[in-house]
Amino acid sequence: MIAIINGKRRKLDVHPMKRLLDVLREDCGLTGTKEGCGEGECGACTVLVDGVAVDSCLVPAAQADGCAIVTIEGVARARSGRALQDAFVKLGGAQCGICTPGMIVAALPLKAGASLDEIKTALAGNLCRCTGYLSIFRSVQAGLRPSREALRPTRKTRVKGKRANAR
Amino acid sequence: MGRAVGANVRRKDGDAKVTGAAKYIDDISFPGMIFGATIRSTIPHGEIAARHVKLPGGFVVADYHDIPGKNYVALIDPDQPCLAEHIVRHVAEPILLVGHADRPRLIGLEQQVSFEYLERAPIYDPEASDTCFKRISIDKGDLDRGFAEADVVFEGEYRTGHQEQLYIETNGVIAVPGDEQMTVYGSLQCPYYVHKALVVLLGLPPGRVRVVQTETGGGFGGKEEYPSMLACHAAILARKAGRPVKMIYDRVEDLLATTKRHPSIIRHRTGVTRGGRITAMDVEVVMDGGAYATLSAVVLSRGVIHASGPYRCDHIRIRGRAMLTHTPPNGAFRGFGAPQTQFGIEAHMDRLADEIGIDPVKLRELNALKPGDTTATGQTLGKDASALPVLREAVRRSGFREKRRKWRGTTRGIGLSLFFHGSGFTGGGEVKLASKASLELTARGARILVASTEIGQGTRTMHAQIVADALGVPFDDIDVHEVDTDFVPDSGPTVASRTCTIVGKLLERCARDMRKRLGRLSPADYFKKHGSFTVTSQYEPPPNLLWDDEGYKGDAYGSYAWGCNVVELEVDPATFEVRPINVTAVAEIGKAIHPMMAEGQIEGGTAQGLGYALIEEVVMRDGRMANAQLTNYIIPTPLDAAPMKVVMLERPYAYGPFGAKGVGEMPIDGPAPAVINALRHCGYDVRSIPATPERLMNAPRQKAEGKRQKAG
Ligand code: FES
Ligand code: FES
């Protein structure tokens, strides 16, 4: 498969049915993406595929062929990503941290000034057992606040509708 | 200096966690590493009659014969085998281990590995069991006299179900063998528990066993005892293979095989005067321990001590027992017995209020423990006993009385719960543990050496804050050593709300000793002149703390934290679904070292408690968890998160670091009874949790409360 992963073009020799999650973790060494259930329920494995948040444990490599993929290791390439990361540290959005990469990636496509309902919907498929979610909402709200309007949407951060129905 | 304590400093582990750089166990590899899997029993009780293993080359296979030391998981009782020999006592009991270099080859081995059994009758009802792991009695005053003083005697039975910790990172370890030595890396809470288990299993001297904690994706008690079992398995395979072995459970295996919260049956018989003064409390506590003793004895201990709630009563009898059933062993889960028993008393209190026609807040005000009162074990409470302050604060902040009046007869309900939680090990536990903490001078400041693990609750940050202020240096100049038994002393397990109040206190003492030795020099100047040195301190009980383990009398805990929850909810009368719409959580915790992280503990623990109350149900069918998937074992999602108002009160504990008590566990004690009491306010008489729609549909309905008022 050929994919643009965090802005870099990669050619990977993998079985077409290998889970994208394993391709990223094992073949690309990108272990920031986590596995919490392997069945599309927890969102710990969330990555962006062409701007849409998907559960990478449910996506076969073949389906991501030719796509642009963003993982937690790549979110800082967007200013909004850095702001989200900083807000998660400052406002207690990350406790044990195992859900955090998925949460941040799932929040990345949100527009600046998204409402609480929009945030909840964007994160609906991501489970956290530590925080009770409220500090995560606060973190996302704060992370989205810096004037993102000024930021030209890049290929990786462009919003493409709602969360994919890969779950 | 006092700059770090009480401030929301930047978490030490924050940046690694938000960038994906933090290394959890499954993110780590070793050269030559292979993968391990566990083959488990499929029946709840019986004898293994035959083993059929037909695996091709390339597989490493190990069973109990491959254990060089003793075949049990060393914890309290030596009853639980690491690998079953002849008898199995529960479904998913480990029997055989299989290793292979290619991870996918370990999936679906049922064809090649199977067992024949001679089945025995299983027992699932703890009250029908004839094996008791532990019995505890608490007696205070004269029960008969207490009942003689009562105008009304009121009874009730309350039940709680299993609950799964559901850390999002499943259990996992890597064992790396060496020449007559073993190192285990893993996701775990208690490195020295694992160390002890490995020493017994491998028959190695303690110095030849090393345990290193990797970044841990949640624990909640679920990684208190089970990692010892898993570490033993990986070590057995690693020894046999002569290669590092990684074992990571998938979610299904983690749900099927690892410990859960003990289900319980709580019975109350209470004497009360017409005015609402409680004169006698007779309490029975039954806990379902599952198939092996594990931690049941201590879970029961904390459970019975909290069973009479935060109430004053001169005549109390509490009888507790933990029983064997043929289900996977139940174990530690945040709260450790107290959520079960405080669910019982708090649900009972609202029914009692109803029975004698008194307002539930008033009933609690009349009986709440105050400074100078004695608990069930006869402990005299100090000035920091805060039942009344938290109750009043929660009632005021939530607008409880008005909503209680306004919502009567609607689909909305409001309920409250009052609770407390002892910090640290129960009774003489801390003295026995004799925990140690060390502090090493560095070129910049100091380095913390403790076995307390960071599992999300903020250990590293909170400890560094305490040391920074006690030593008088900036927070950033304090480092925290990786938790590695080759380097850190045994600070005891990371459990029991003890990491701040007990281990934090040890570190505060280390820092003050270090300060004395530095004199007027800064750490950097001293280091330049004289080099490094290390100070260590060991636990000493506060003066006058006495505990009699025979009679179960005395000072059960150094301090208690206090809490009051108000839950507002809405019931859908068609689907019986319950939606919490607002939660007020008031907690008195002595001192919030890091207010935001303390708040995070309260918000997170309360959310877990709401899950416990309403949706989290472990369905056991023939001794096997029938819903061992995240698809049907449901925990709260972002869409379930109700707005929450957290209020922290601080009444310093004289022997806690900067006055701090424990905070981690208490938040899960209160939500379930507050939910049940809110449902009662809506007219649903529910006495067991989880209060699923099915339970609610079948619950007796009553007219809006207050109708059955008797003349007071
Ligand atoms: S690992 Fe849980 S959704 Fe993919
Ligand atoms: S921070 Fe631990 S699961 Fe979310």
Short mmCIF file of C-alpha atoms in Angstrom, two decimals, chain B residues 156-160 264-268 283-287 307 337 340-345:
data_model
loop_
_atom_site.label_atom_id
_atom_site.label_comp_id
_atom_site.label_asym_id
_atom_site.label_seq_id
_atom_site.Cartn_x
_atom_site.Cartn_y
_atom_site.Cartn_z
CA GLY B 156 -33.91 -3.80 54.40
CA GLU B 157 -31.86 -5.85 51.99
CA TYR B 158 -29.67 -4.32 49.28
CA ARG B 159 -27.69 -5.95 46.51
CA THR B 160 -24.85 -4.86 44.28
CA SER B 264 -22.59 -8.13 47.67
CA ILE B 265 -25.70 -8.61 49.74
CA ILE B 266 -26.17 -6.11 52.55
CA ARG B 267 -28.90 -6.46 55.19
CA HIS B 268 -29.81 -3.78 57.71
CA VAL B 283 -25.72 -5.09 59.66
CA GLU B 284 -24.93 -8.22 57.69
CA VAL B 285 -22.48 -8.10 54.78
CA VAL B 286 -22.00 -10.99 52.37
CA MET B 287 -19.40 -10.72 49.62
CA ALA B 307 -20.95 -0.55 56.61
CA GLY B 337 -15.70 -2.93 49.60
CA GLN B 340 -20.96 -1.85 48.31
CA THR B 341 -21.61 -1.32 51.99
CA GLN B 342 -22.19 2.41 51.71
CA PHE B 343 -24.67 1.72 48.95
CA GLY B 344 -26.48 -0.45 51.49
CA ILE B 345 -26.57 2.05 54.32
#
